[in-house]
mmCIF file of C-alpha atoms (C1' of nucleotides) in Angstrom:
data_model
loop_
_atom_site.group_PDB
_atom_site.id
_atom_site.type_symbol
_atom_site.label_atom_id
_atom_site.label_comp_id
_atom_site.label_asym_id
_atom_site.label_seq_id
_atom_site.Cartn_x
_atom_site.Cartn_y
_atom_site.Cartn_z
ATOM 1 C CA MET Q 1 331.920 269.087 265.547
ATOM 2 C CA THR Q 2 328.520 268.988 267.017
ATOM 3 C CA ILE Q 3 326.300 271.831 266.191
ATOM 4 C CA ASP Q 4 323.505 272.291 268.572
ATOM 5 C CA LYS Q 5 320.638 272.768 266.232
ATOM 6 C CA GLY Q 6 318.450 272.583 269.109
ATOM 7 C CA PRO Q 7 315.286 271.058 269.569
ATOM 8 C CA VAL Q 8 314.584 267.949 267.919
ATOM 9 C CA VAL Q 9 311.112 268.186 269.113
ATOM 10 C CA ALA Q 10 309.677 271.096 270.916
ATOM 11 C CA HIS Q 11 306.783 269.725 272.842
ATOM 12 C CA GLY Q 12 304.368 272.378 273.763
ATOM 13 C CA PRO Q 13 303.729 272.912 277.382
ATOM 14 C CA ALA Q 14 301.884 269.891 278.571
ATOM 15 C CA MET Q 15 298.503 271.379 278.730
ATOM 16 C CA ILE Q 16 295.150 269.985 278.914
ATOM 17 C CA GLY Q 17 291.621 270.742 278.107
ATOM 18 C CA LEU Q 18 292.009 274.140 276.547
ATOM 19 C CA LYS Q 19 288.648 275.082 275.220
ATOM 20 C CA LEU Q 20 288.508 276.517 271.759
ATOM 21 C CA ASP Q 21 285.385 278.176 270.559
ATOM 22 C CA ASP Q 22 284.404 278.834 267.007
ATOM 23 C CA ARG Q 23 286.269 282.071 266.883
ATOM 24 C CA ASP Q 24 289.482 280.539 268.116
ATOM 25 C CA LEU Q 25 289.115 277.992 265.394
ATOM 26 C CA LYS Q 26 288.680 280.608 262.793
ATOM 27 C CA ILE Q 27 291.672 282.512 264.091
ATOM 28 C CA LEU Q 28 293.831 279.409 263.885
ATOM 29 C CA SER Q 29 292.533 278.575 260.502
ATOM 30 C CA ILE Q 30 293.267 282.015 259.114
ATOM 31 C CA LEU Q 31 296.688 282.257 260.731
ATOM 32 C CA SER Q 32 297.712 278.877 259.476
ATOM 33 C CA ARG Q 33 297.405 280.271 255.988
ATOM 34 C CA GLU Q 34 298.174 283.944 256.541
ATOM 35 C CA GLY Q 35 300.665 283.910 259.335
ATOM 36 C CA ARG Q 36 301.631 287.511 259.068
ATOM 37 C CA LEU Q 37 298.217 289.043 258.969
ATOM 38 C CA SER Q 38 298.038 292.045 261.248
ATOM 39 C CA LYS Q 39 296.118 291.653 264.455
ATOM 40 C CA ALA Q 40 293.849 294.473 263.439
ATOM 41 C CA ASP Q 41 292.904 292.796 260.182
ATOM 42 C CA LEU Q 42 292.573 289.457 261.853
ATOM 43 C CA ALA Q 43 290.249 291.031 264.389
ATOM 44 C CA LYS Q 44 288.051 292.367 261.616
ATOM 45 C CA ARG Q 45 287.961 288.996 259.925
ATOM 46 C CA VAL Q 46 286.583 287.349 263.061
ATOM 47 C CA ASN Q 47 284.359 290.243 264.113
ATOM 48 C CA LEU Q 48 286.304 291.215 267.148
ATOM 49 C CA SER Q 49 287.979 294.365 268.208
ATOM 50 C CA PRO Q 50 291.725 294.346 268.600
ATOM 51 C CA THR Q 51 291.969 293.852 272.332
ATOM 52 C CA PRO Q 52 289.921 290.685 272.725
ATOM 53 C CA LEU Q 53 291.617 289.283 269.689
ATOM 54 C CA TRP Q 54 294.951 290.133 271.161
ATOM 55 C CA GLU Q 55 294.045 288.327 274.364
ATOM 56 C CA ARG Q 56 292.896 285.243 272.550
ATOM 57 C CA LEU Q 57 296.059 285.168 270.533
ATOM 58 C CA LYS Q 58 298.175 285.453 273.604
ATOM 59 C CA ARG Q 59 296.241 282.632 275.187
ATOM 60 C CA LEU Q 60 296.692 280.414 272.162
ATOM 61 C CA GLU Q 61 300.388 281.143 271.980
ATOM 62 C CA LYS Q 62 300.972 280.598 275.667
ATOM 63 C CA ALA Q 63 299.072 277.351 275.616
ATOM 64 C CA GLY Q 64 301.272 276.152 272.779
ATOM 65 C CA VAL Q 65 298.420 275.790 270.331
ATOM 66 C CA ILE Q 66 300.225 278.294 268.186
ATOM 67 C CA ARG Q 67 303.740 277.002 268.387
ATOM 68 C CA GLY Q 68 305.295 279.688 266.267
ATOM 69 C CA TYR Q 69 305.289 281.282 262.877
ATOM 70 C CA SER Q 70 307.349 280.552 259.848
ATOM 71 C CA ALA Q 71 308.011 281.800 256.369
ATOM 72 C CA ASP Q 72 307.298 279.323 253.669
ATOM 73 C CA ILE Q 73 310.438 279.164 251.556
ATOM 74 C CA SER Q 74 310.348 277.850 248.027
ATOM 75 C CA LEU Q 75 313.587 276.425 246.738
ATOM 76 C CA LYS Q 76 312.193 276.374 243.260
ATOM 77 C CA GLY Q 77 314.224 278.734 241.212
ATOM 78 C CA VAL Q 78 316.749 279.236 243.965
ATOM 79 C CA ALA Q 79 318.800 276.089 244.198
ATOM 80 C CA PRO Q 80 318.869 272.654 242.656
ATOM 81 C CA HIS Q 81 317.608 270.132 245.129
ATOM 82 C CA ILE Q 82 315.783 266.875 245.545
ATOM 83 C CA GLU Q 83 313.318 265.813 248.128
ATOM 84 C CA VAL Q 84 313.334 262.248 249.387
ATOM 85 C CA PHE Q 85 311.281 260.151 251.753
ATOM 86 C CA VAL Q 86 312.935 257.236 253.469
ATOM 87 C CA THR Q 87 311.348 254.500 255.491
ATOM 88 C CA LEU Q 88 313.812 252.601 257.566
ATOM 89 C CA GLU Q 89 314.230 249.956 260.186
ATOM 90 C CA LEU Q 90 316.903 249.734 262.836
ATOM 91 C CA GLU Q 91 318.955 246.623 263.328
ATOM 92 C CA ASN Q 92 317.928 246.256 266.879
ATOM 93 C CA HIS Q 93 315.202 247.653 268.967
ATOM 94 C CA ARG Q 94 316.947 248.473 272.169
ATOM 95 C CA ALA Q 95 316.163 251.765 273.740
ATOM 96 C CA GLU Q 96 319.713 253.009 273.303
ATOM 97 C CA SER Q 97 319.603 252.312 269.588
ATOM 98 C CA PHE Q 98 316.485 254.379 269.193
ATOM 99 C CA GLN Q 99 318.005 257.103 271.245
ATOM 100 C CA ALA Q 100 321.228 257.154 269.262
ATOM 101 C CA PHE Q 101 319.306 257.220 266.028
ATOM 102 C CA GLU Q 102 317.012 259.998 267.123
ATOM 103 C CA GLN Q 103 319.902 262.104 268.261
ATOM 104 C CA SER Q 104 321.586 261.693 264.926
ATOM 105 C CA MET Q 105 318.485 263.149 263.290
ATOM 106 C CA GLY Q 106 319.188 266.478 264.889
ATOM 107 C CA ARG Q 107 322.685 266.607 263.482
ATOM 108 C CA HIS Q 108 321.709 266.841 259.833
ATOM 109 C CA ASP Q 109 319.979 269.846 258.414
ATOM 110 C CA GLU Q 110 319.108 267.925 255.283
ATOM 111 C CA ILE Q 111 316.815 265.755 257.356
ATOM 112 C CA VAL Q 112 314.009 268.225 257.603
ATOM 113 C CA ALA Q 113 311.636 265.953 259.475
ATOM 114 C CA CYS Q 114 311.506 262.546 261.097
ATOM 115 C CA TRP Q 115 308.717 260.513 262.604
ATOM 116 C CA ALA Q 116 308.774 257.279 264.564
ATOM 117 C CA ILE Q 117 306.136 254.981 263.161
ATOM 118 C CA GLY Q 118 304.493 251.633 263.565
ATOM 119 C CA GLY Q 119 303.776 249.285 260.709
ATOM 120 C CA GLY Q 120 306.810 247.413 259.472
ATOM 121 C CA PHE Q 121 309.314 250.229 259.689
ATOM 122 C CA ASP Q 122 310.651 252.238 262.545
ATOM 123 C CA TYR Q 123 311.000 255.695 261.053
ATOM 124 C CA VAL Q 124 309.986 257.917 258.179
ATOM 125 C CA LEU Q 125 312.462 260.616 257.202
ATOM 126 C CA GLN Q 126 311.876 263.598 254.985
ATOM 127 C CA ILE Q 127 315.068 264.795 253.417
ATOM 128 C CA ILE Q 128 315.943 267.744 251.237
ATOM 129 C CA THR Q 129 319.358 267.610 249.691
ATOM 130 C CA ARG Q 130 321.227 268.718 246.645
ATOM 131 C CA ASP Q 131 321.140 265.596 244.542
ATOM 132 C CA ILE Q 132 321.126 261.828 244.676
ATOM 133 C CA ASP Q 133 324.780 261.829 245.369
ATOM 134 C CA SER Q 134 324.639 263.900 248.482
ATOM 135 C CA TYR Q 135 321.592 261.942 249.551
ATOM 136 C CA GLN Q 136 323.626 258.772 249.296
ATOM 137 C CA ARG Q 137 326.449 260.344 251.248
ATOM 138 C CA LEU Q 138 324.016 261.217 253.988
ATOM 139 C CA ILE Q 139 322.724 257.658 254.125
ATOM 140 C CA ASP Q 140 326.283 256.360 254.161
ATOM 141 C CA THR Q 141 327.004 258.575 257.115
ATOM 142 C CA LEU Q 142 324.087 257.070 258.942
ATOM 143 C CA LEU Q 143 325.180 253.576 257.950
ATOM 144 C CA ASP Q 144 328.735 254.201 259.091
ATOM 145 C CA GLY Q 145 327.721 255.634 262.414
ATOM 146 C CA LYS Q 146 326.938 253.546 265.409
ATOM 147 C CA VAL Q 147 323.333 253.734 264.368
ATOM 148 C CA GLY Q 148 322.551 250.310 262.969
ATOM 149 C CA LEU Q 149 320.262 250.476 259.973
ATOM 150 C CA ALA Q 150 318.761 247.116 259.067
ATOM 151 C CA ARG Q 151 317.141 248.295 255.852
ATOM 152 C CA TYR Q 152 315.830 251.397 254.261
ATOM 153 C CA TYR Q 153 313.711 252.321 251.281
ATOM 154 C CA THR Q 154 314.176 255.457 249.289
ATOM 155 C CA TYR Q 155 311.331 257.321 247.637
ATOM 156 C CA VAL Q 156 312.351 260.278 245.574
ATOM 157 C CA VAL Q 157 309.698 262.926 245.251
ATOM 158 C CA THR Q 158 308.862 263.515 241.635
ATOM 159 C CA LYS Q 159 306.101 266.020 242.230
ATOM 160 C CA PRO Q 160 304.542 267.750 245.178
ATOM 161 C CA VAL Q 161 300.845 267.106 244.769
ATOM 162 C CA LYS Q 162 299.462 268.818 247.817
ATOM 163 C CA LEU Q 163 301.530 271.049 250.011
ATOM 164 C CA ARG Q 164 301.495 272.410 253.435
ATOM 165 C CA GLY Q 165 298.017 271.817 254.743
ATOM 166 C CA ALA Q 166 297.137 273.021 258.156
ATOM 167 C CA PRO Q 167 295.714 270.301 260.338
ATOM 168 C CA PRO Q 168 292.007 269.876 259.653
ATOM 169 C CA LEU Q 169 290.955 271.878 262.663
ATOM 170 C CA GLU Q 170 287.272 272.053 262.034
ATOM 171 C CA PHE Q 171 287.148 268.385 261.313
ATOM 172 C CA LEU Q 172 289.070 267.380 264.393
ATOM 173 C CA LEU Q 173 287.365 269.684 266.798
ATOM 174 C CA ASP Q 174 283.877 269.340 265.549
ATOM 175 C CA GLY Q 175 283.252 265.650 265.730
ATOM 176 C CA ALA Q 176 280.478 265.233 263.300
ATOM 177 C CA ARG Q 177 281.513 266.811 260.076
ATOM 178 C CA PRO Q 178 282.642 264.321 257.458
ATOM 179 C CA ASP Q 179 284.837 266.726 255.571
ATOM 180 C CA GLY Q 180 284.751 270.143 256.934
ATOM 181 C CA PRO Q 181 283.815 273.207 255.029
ATOM 182 C CA ALA Q 182 286.719 274.973 256.545
ATOM 183 C CA ASP Q 183 285.208 278.362 256.522
ATOM 184 C CA GLY Q 184 282.306 279.817 258.307
ATOM 185 C CA SER Q 185 282.902 283.222 256.860
ATOM 186 C CA GLY Q 186 280.370 285.716 255.865
ATOM 187 C CA ASP Q 187 280.553 287.580 259.093
ATOM 188 C CA MET J 1 330.908 287.707 261.556
ATOM 189 C CA THR J 2 329.676 287.254 258.064
ATOM 190 C CA ILE J 3 330.913 284.521 255.860
ATOM 191 C CA ASP J 4 331.125 285.648 252.298
ATOM 192 C CA LYS J 5 330.123 282.838 250.054
ATOM 193 C CA GLY J 6 329.555 285.115 247.130
ATOM 194 C CA PRO J 7 326.315 285.471 245.320
ATOM 195 C CA VAL J 8 324.401 282.473 244.162
ATOM 196 C CA VAL J 9 322.392 282.600 241.006
ATOM 197 C CA ALA J 10 318.970 281.212 241.242
ATOM 198 C CA HIS J 11 317.671 278.967 238.565
ATOM 199 C CA GLY J 12 314.753 276.696 237.957
ATOM 200 C CA PRO J 13 311.812 276.203 235.674
ATOM 201 C CA ALA J 14 310.913 279.825 235.810
ATOM 202 C CA MET J 15 314.546 280.853 235.396
ATOM 203 C CA ILE J 16 314.183 283.726 237.706
ATOM 204 C CA GLY J 17 317.857 284.453 237.853
ATOM 205 C CA LEU J 18 317.550 285.988 241.256
ATOM 206 C CA LYS J 19 320.809 286.602 242.976
ATOM 207 C CA LEU J 20 320.879 285.804 246.652
ATOM 208 C CA ASP J 21 323.721 287.083 248.709
ATOM 209 C CA ASP J 22 324.651 286.100 252.185
ATOM 210 C CA ARG J 23 322.287 288.514 253.764
ATOM 211 C CA ASP J 24 319.343 287.248 251.802
ATOM 212 C CA LEU J 25 320.219 283.804 253.016
ATOM 213 C CA LYS J 26 320.294 284.921 256.560
ATOM 214 C CA ILE J 27 316.987 286.686 256.161
ATOM 215 C CA LEU J 28 315.403 283.545 254.807
ATOM 216 C CA SER J 29 316.947 281.458 257.484
ATOM 217 C CA ILE J 30 315.679 283.682 260.259
ATOM 218 C CA LEU J 31 312.236 284.089 258.803
ATOM 219 C CA SER J 32 311.817 280.404 258.302
ATOM 220 C CA ARG J 33 312.014 280.038 262.050
ATOM 221 C CA GLU J 34 310.606 283.355 263.213
ATOM 222 C CA GLY J 35 308.060 284.194 260.612
ATOM 223 C CA ARG J 36 306.500 287.039 262.488
ATOM 224 C CA LEU J 37 309.605 288.878 263.433
ATOM 225 C CA SER J 38 309.137 292.566 262.802
ATOM 226 C CA LYS J 39 310.968 294.011 259.862
ATOM 227 C CA ALA J 40 312.689 296.422 262.184
ATOM 228 C CA ASP J 41 314.088 293.637 264.345
ATOM 229 C CA LEU J 42 314.963 291.564 261.352
ATOM 230 C CA ALA J 43 316.866 294.514 259.966
ATOM 231 C CA LYS J 44 318.884 294.754 263.164
ATOM 232 C CA ARG J 45 319.636 291.046 263.097
ATOM 233 C CA VAL J 46 321.161 291.291 259.636
ATOM 234 C CA ASN J 47 322.844 294.645 260.222
ATOM 235 C CA LEU J 48 320.702 296.600 257.870
ATOM 236 C CA SER J 49 318.460 299.558 258.297
ATOM 237 C CA PRO J 50 314.765 299.076 257.763
ATOM 238 C CA THR J 51 314.520 300.377 254.236
ATOM 239 C CA PRO J 52 317.024 298.162 252.475
ATOM 240 C CA LEU J 53 315.710 295.227 254.397
ATOM 241 C CA TRP J 54 312.243 296.092 253.290
ATOM 242 C CA GLU J 55 313.370 296.184 249.685
ATOM 243 C CA ARG J 56 315.072 292.831 249.917
ATOM 244 C CA LEU J 57 312.032 291.285 251.494
ATOM 245 C CA LYS J 58 309.776 292.600 248.824
ATOM 246 C CA ARG J 59 312.100 291.243 246.195
ATOM 247 C CA LEU J 60 312.137 287.828 247.807
ATOM 248 C CA GLU J 61 308.391 287.745 248.160
ATOM 249 C CA LYS J 62 307.759 288.912 244.626
ATOM 250 C CA ALA J 63 310.156 286.346 243.244
ATOM 251 C CA GLY J 64 308.282 283.652 245.126
ATOM 252 C CA VAL J 65 311.240 282.634 247.232
ATOM 253 C CA ILE J 66 309.115 283.521 250.219
ATOM 254 C CA ARG J 67 305.846 281.944 249.297
ATOM 255 C CA GLY J 68 303.958 283.035 252.359
ATOM 256 C CA TYR J 69 303.815 282.861 256.113
ATOM 257 C CA SER J 70 302.003 280.482 258.380
ATOM 258 C CA ALA J 71 301.318 279.793 262.011
ATOM 259 C CA ASP J 72 302.445 276.448 263.316
ATOM 260 C CA ILE J 73 299.503 274.846 265.016
ATOM 261 C CA SER J 74 299.911 272.136 267.607
ATOM 262 C CA LEU J 75 296.912 270.030 268.415
ATOM 263 C CA LYS J 76 298.528 268.433 271.386
ATOM 264 C CA GLY J 77 296.187 268.679 274.302
ATOM 265 C CA VAL J 78 293.520 270.350 272.244
ATOM 266 C CA ALA J 79 291.991 267.603 270.217
ATOM 267 C CA PRO J 80 292.513 263.874 269.983
ATOM 268 C CA HIS J 81 294.101 263.006 266.696
ATOM 269 C CA ILE J 82 296.440 260.636 264.960
ATOM 270 C CA GLU J 83 298.971 261.233 262.266
ATOM 271 C CA VAL J 84 299.470 258.658 259.553
ATOM 272 C CA PHE J 85 301.740 258.188 256.585
ATOM 273 C CA VAL J 86 300.516 256.124 253.693
ATOM 274 C CA THR J 87 302.437 254.864 250.715
ATOM 275 C CA LEU J 88 300.219 253.723 247.924
ATOM 276 C CA GLU J 89 300.148 252.494 244.390
ATOM 277 C CA LEU J 90 297.449 253.057 241.806
ATOM 278 C CA GLU J 91 295.899 250.202 239.901
ATOM 279 C CA ASN J 92 296.868 251.621 236.605
ATOM 280 C CA HIS J 93 299.269 254.223 235.455
ATOM 281 C CA ARG J 94 297.314 256.089 232.854
ATOM 282 C CA ALA J 95 297.523 259.823 232.970
ATOM 283 C CA GLU J 96 293.835 260.147 233.747
ATOM 284 C CA SER J 97 294.165 257.912 236.781
ATOM 285 C CA PHE J 98 296.922 260.033 238.187
ATOM 286 C CA GLN J 99 294.919 263.108 237.496
ATOM 287 C CA ALA J 100 291.795 261.750 239.163
ATOM 288 C CA PHE J 101 293.780 260.681 242.164
ATOM 289 C CA GLU J 102 295.551 263.973 242.529
ATOM 290 C CA GLN J 103 292.319 265.860 242.316
ATOM 291 C CA SER J 104 290.860 263.733 245.052
ATOM 292 C CA MET J 105 293.730 264.788 247.301
ATOM 293 C CA GLY J 106 292.423 268.304 247.331
ATOM 294 C CA ARG J 107 289.015 267.210 248.502
ATOM 295 C CA HIS J 108 290.055 265.961 251.899
ATOM 296 C CA ASP J 109 291.322 268.287 254.564
ATOM 297 C CA GLU J 110 292.638 265.352 256.563
ATOM 298 C CA ILE J 111 295.171 264.729 253.843
ATOM 299 C CA VAL J 112 297.546 267.470 254.824
ATOM 300 C CA ALA J 113 300.181 266.694 252.223
ATOM 301 C CA CYS J 114 300.795 264.418 249.279
ATOM 302 C CA TRP J 115 303.816 263.739 247.122
ATOM 303 C CA ALA J 116 304.203 261.761 243.929
ATOM 304 C CA ILE J 117 307.224 259.535 244.256
ATOM 305 C CA GLY J 118 309.354 257.024 242.469
ATOM 306 C CA GLY J 119 310.526 253.799 244.022
ATOM 307 C CA GLY J 120 307.888 251.116 244.195
ATOM 308 C CA PHE J 121 304.973 253.295 245.155
ATOM 309 C CA ASP J 122 303.232 256.128 243.426
ATOM 310 C CA TYR J 123 302.397 258.453 246.291
ATOM 311 C CA VAL J 124 303.134 259.293 249.894
ATOM 312 C CA LEU J 125 300.307 260.827 251.865
ATOM 313 C CA GLN J 126 300.488 262.555 255.191
ATOM 314 C CA ILE J 127 297.203 262.412 257.016
ATOM 315 C CA ILE J 128 295.927 263.879 260.251
ATOM 316 C CA THR J 129 292.644 262.547 261.435
ATOM 317 C CA ARG J 130 290.729 261.881 264.598
ATOM 318 C CA ASP J 131 291.378 258.182 265.071
ATOM 319 C CA ILE J 132 292.009 254.943 263.269
ATOM 320 C CA ASP J 133 288.370 254.648 262.490
ATOM 321 C CA SER J 134 288.066 257.888 260.637
ATOM 322 C CA TYR J 135 291.354 257.134 258.934
ATOM 323 C CA GLN J 136 289.873 253.912 257.667
ATOM 324 C CA ARG J 137 286.747 255.679 256.504
ATOM 325 C CA LEU J 138 288.910 258.072 254.547
ATOM 326 C CA ILE J 139 290.752 255.220 252.885
ATOM 327 C CA ASP J 140 287.465 253.511 252.129
ATOM 328 C CA THR J 141 286.274 256.658 250.456
ATOM 329 C CA LEU J 142 289.334 256.630 248.271
ATOM 330 C CA LEU J 143 288.848 252.939 247.547
ATOM 331 C CA ASP J 144 285.200 253.419 246.663
ATOM 332 C CA GLY J 145 285.827 256.308 244.356
ATOM 333 C CA LYS J 146 286.841 255.889 240.773
ATOM 334 C CA VAL J 147 290.405 256.236 241.935
ATOM 335 C CA GLY J 148 291.780 252.719 241.736
ATOM 336 C CA LEU J 149 294.121 251.899 244.572
ATOM 337 C CA ALA J 150 296.148 248.784 243.950
ATOM 338 C CA ARG J 151 297.691 248.645 247.408
ATOM 339 C CA TYR J 152 298.549 250.870 250.267
ATOM 340 C CA TYR J 153 300.605 250.692 253.434
ATOM 341 C CA THR J 154 299.726 252.489 256.586
ATOM 342 C CA TYR J 155 302.298 253.864 259.007
ATOM 343 C CA VAL J 156 300.897 255.378 262.119
ATOM 344 C CA VAL J 157 303.109 258.008 263.698
ATOM 345 C CA THR J 158 303.990 257.043 267.228
ATOM 346 C CA LYS J 159 306.280 259.966 267.928
ATOM 347 C CA PRO J 160 307.440 263.055 266.118
ATOM 348 C CA VAL J 161 311.206 262.886 266.346
ATOM 349 C CA LYS J 162 312.132 265.983 264.433
ATOM 350 C CA LEU J 163 309.609 268.530 263.396
ATOM 351 C CA ARG J 164 309.559 270.079 260.036
ATOM 352 C CA GLY J 165 312.478 272.449 259.871
ATOM 353 C CA ALA J 166 313.501 274.897 257.248
ATOM 354 C CA PRO J 167 315.118 273.545 254.137
ATOM 355 C CA PRO J 168 318.894 273.481 254.554
ATOM 356 C CA LEU J 169 319.454 276.715 252.708
ATOM 357 C CA GLU J 170 323.097 277.201 253.477
ATOM 358 C CA PHE J 171 323.825 273.645 252.553
ATOM 359 C CA LEU J 172 321.963 273.763 249.286
ATOM 360 C CA LEU J 173 323.279 277.080 248.179
ATOM 361 C CA ASP J 174 326.859 276.582 249.145
ATOM 362 C CA GLY J 175 328.337 273.648 247.349
ATOM 363 C CA ALA J 176 330.800 271.774 249.415
ATOM 364 C CA ARG J 177 329.778 271.711 253.000
ATOM 365 C CA PRO J 178 328.761 268.325 254.297
ATOM 366 C CA ASP J 179 326.715 269.697 257.099
ATOM 367 C CA GLY J 180 326.417 273.399 257.144
ATOM 368 C CA PRO J 181 327.053 275.688 260.036
ATOM 369 C CA ALA J 182 323.676 277.242 259.875
ATOM 370 C CA ASP J 183 324.705 280.526 261.263
ATOM 371 C CA GLY J 184 327.302 282.952 260.096
ATOM 372 C CA SER J 185 326.894 285.545 262.760
ATOM 373 C CA GLY J 186 327.191 286.303 266.322
ATOM 374 C CA ASP J 187 324.729 289.113 266.342
ATOM 375 C "C1'" DC B 1 322.402 302.578 251.887
ATOM 376 C "C1'" DT B 2 320.676 306.532 255.034
ATOM 377 C "C1'" DT B 3 317.461 309.859 256.972
ATOM 378 C "C1'" DG B 4 313.079 311.212 258.283
ATOM 379 C "C1'" DA B 5 308.104 311.704 258.198
ATOM 380 C "C1'" DA B 6 303.265 310.134 257.646
ATOM 381 C "C1'" DA B 7 300.392 306.171 258.015
ATOM 382 C "C1'" DC B 8 299.657 302.183 260.416
ATOM 383 C "C1'" DA B 9 299.874 298.383 263.980
ATOM 384 C "C1'" DA B 10 300.827 296.599 268.681
ATOM 385 C "C1'" DA B 11 300.227 296.621 273.456
ATOM 386 C "C1'" DA B 12 298.175 297.976 277.659
ATOM 387 C "C1'" DG B 13 294.847 300.496 280.543
ATOM 388 C "C1'" DA B 14 290.107 302.620 281.997
ATOM 389 C "C1'" DG B 15 285.974 301.664 282.218
ATOM 390 C "C1'" DA B 16 281.033 300.324 280.102
ATOM 391 C "C1'" DA B 17 277.778 296.485 278.981
ATOM 392 C "C1'" DT F 1 283.599 288.467 282.855
ATOM 393 C "C1'" DT F 2 284.263 290.023 278.214
ATOM 394 C "C1'" DC F 3 284.159 293.732 275.033
ATOM 395 C "C1'" DT F 4 284.925 298.828 273.347
ATOM 396 C "C1'" DC F 5 287.493 302.835 273.315
ATOM 397 C "C1'" DT F 6 291.649 305.492 273.959
ATOM 398 C "C1'" DT F 7 296.546 306.352 274.452
ATOM 399 C "C1'" DT F 8 301.399 305.445 273.969
ATOM 400 C "C1'" DT F 9 304.881 303.313 271.806
ATOM 401 C "C1'" DG F 10 306.868 301.080 268.055
ATOM 402 C "C1'" DT F 11 306.641 299.490 263.014
ATOM 403 C "C1'" DT F 12 305.927 299.963 258.011
ATOM 404 C "C1'" DT F 13 306.286 302.210 254.014
ATOM 405 C "C1'" DC F 14 307.919 305.529 250.957
ATOM 406 C "C1'" DA F 15 310.051 310.012 249.264
ATOM 407 C "C1'" DA F 16 314.254 312.256 248.963
ATOM 408 C "C1'" DG F 17 319.071 312.512 249.301
#
DNA sequence: CTTGAAACAAAAGAGAA
DNA sequence: TTCTCTTTTGTTTCAAG
């Protein structure tokens, strides 16, 4: 059975040179932490009336800067689970191997994220699964498949130290600041 | 169609003892992908009228199962940036070293996430920064501080293969399935 | 769980600065 | 243009059954 879980990666529309002013920044910054804030309240927080805010939002969403919204689910107190990071290397570096591997990523819900990387390994995987046992079964599945794994290292998360940051918008968009004071509030 | 898996009893450090039925699961699953869906629409999608849905949602939010909502920001085409994973080990493993290190995580917006891990390293860091140069400056800051880094490995992301998805709720909450059919409905 | 009503938010338009 | 103001439609929340 192949479940189409869809998109392995949803690239935003290839867009270029969208200009974001300070208010856009603030909007993004607020929404990245309070994704369900009403547009009216958001407008107040950035000193705008609803309509202009609404237009900015639409622009940001259309441009793919805001890719979507999501609820932050905590498994704590809901189900036993472990979180694991894996760095791994493929046996061979032919394009078809990469492709086969990357497609297999989409077929496992337990693999919640995957990045291709440089620096001694080919991929980093973030996995959430029930326990070590089902983690090992997942790895075995990957090993058994046509995907050739040369080696992999397992890092079990013992404690989340810092969770869920938004990208450092102010820092990235405002060249100079060493470590942005994320908030220009006081409007 | 609704698959009846029977209620699952939540457990964890806080021992909440929250019972999640199939509909709660579906609600979580939908909201984790469409975090700004209106409650009215969500109600329709799970065959409920607004009020009971509203009560379930409130219960889930109060219990901390839904921790919050956030907008997914994509910087593609908006700002130059690189994403980096770092595995690192501290020089010494005294409690105060860990504590100092973990506090320093909170002081840098570029460090978007950090996990304590077992397996040869102490931490995994996920970093988003402007370029290699500012990445290196960040590392230097950590090296200069009282936080003693014994060694660290840098993995620059070359391609996001699978973007952070929801935790595999159905899989975690429903014992046996190897790879859950994420959806129990044809609504 | 349903109805239904009052309070509130979203979306779109007319027009002023 | 970009914002404010206004209207219509739809959503949220809660009381009562």
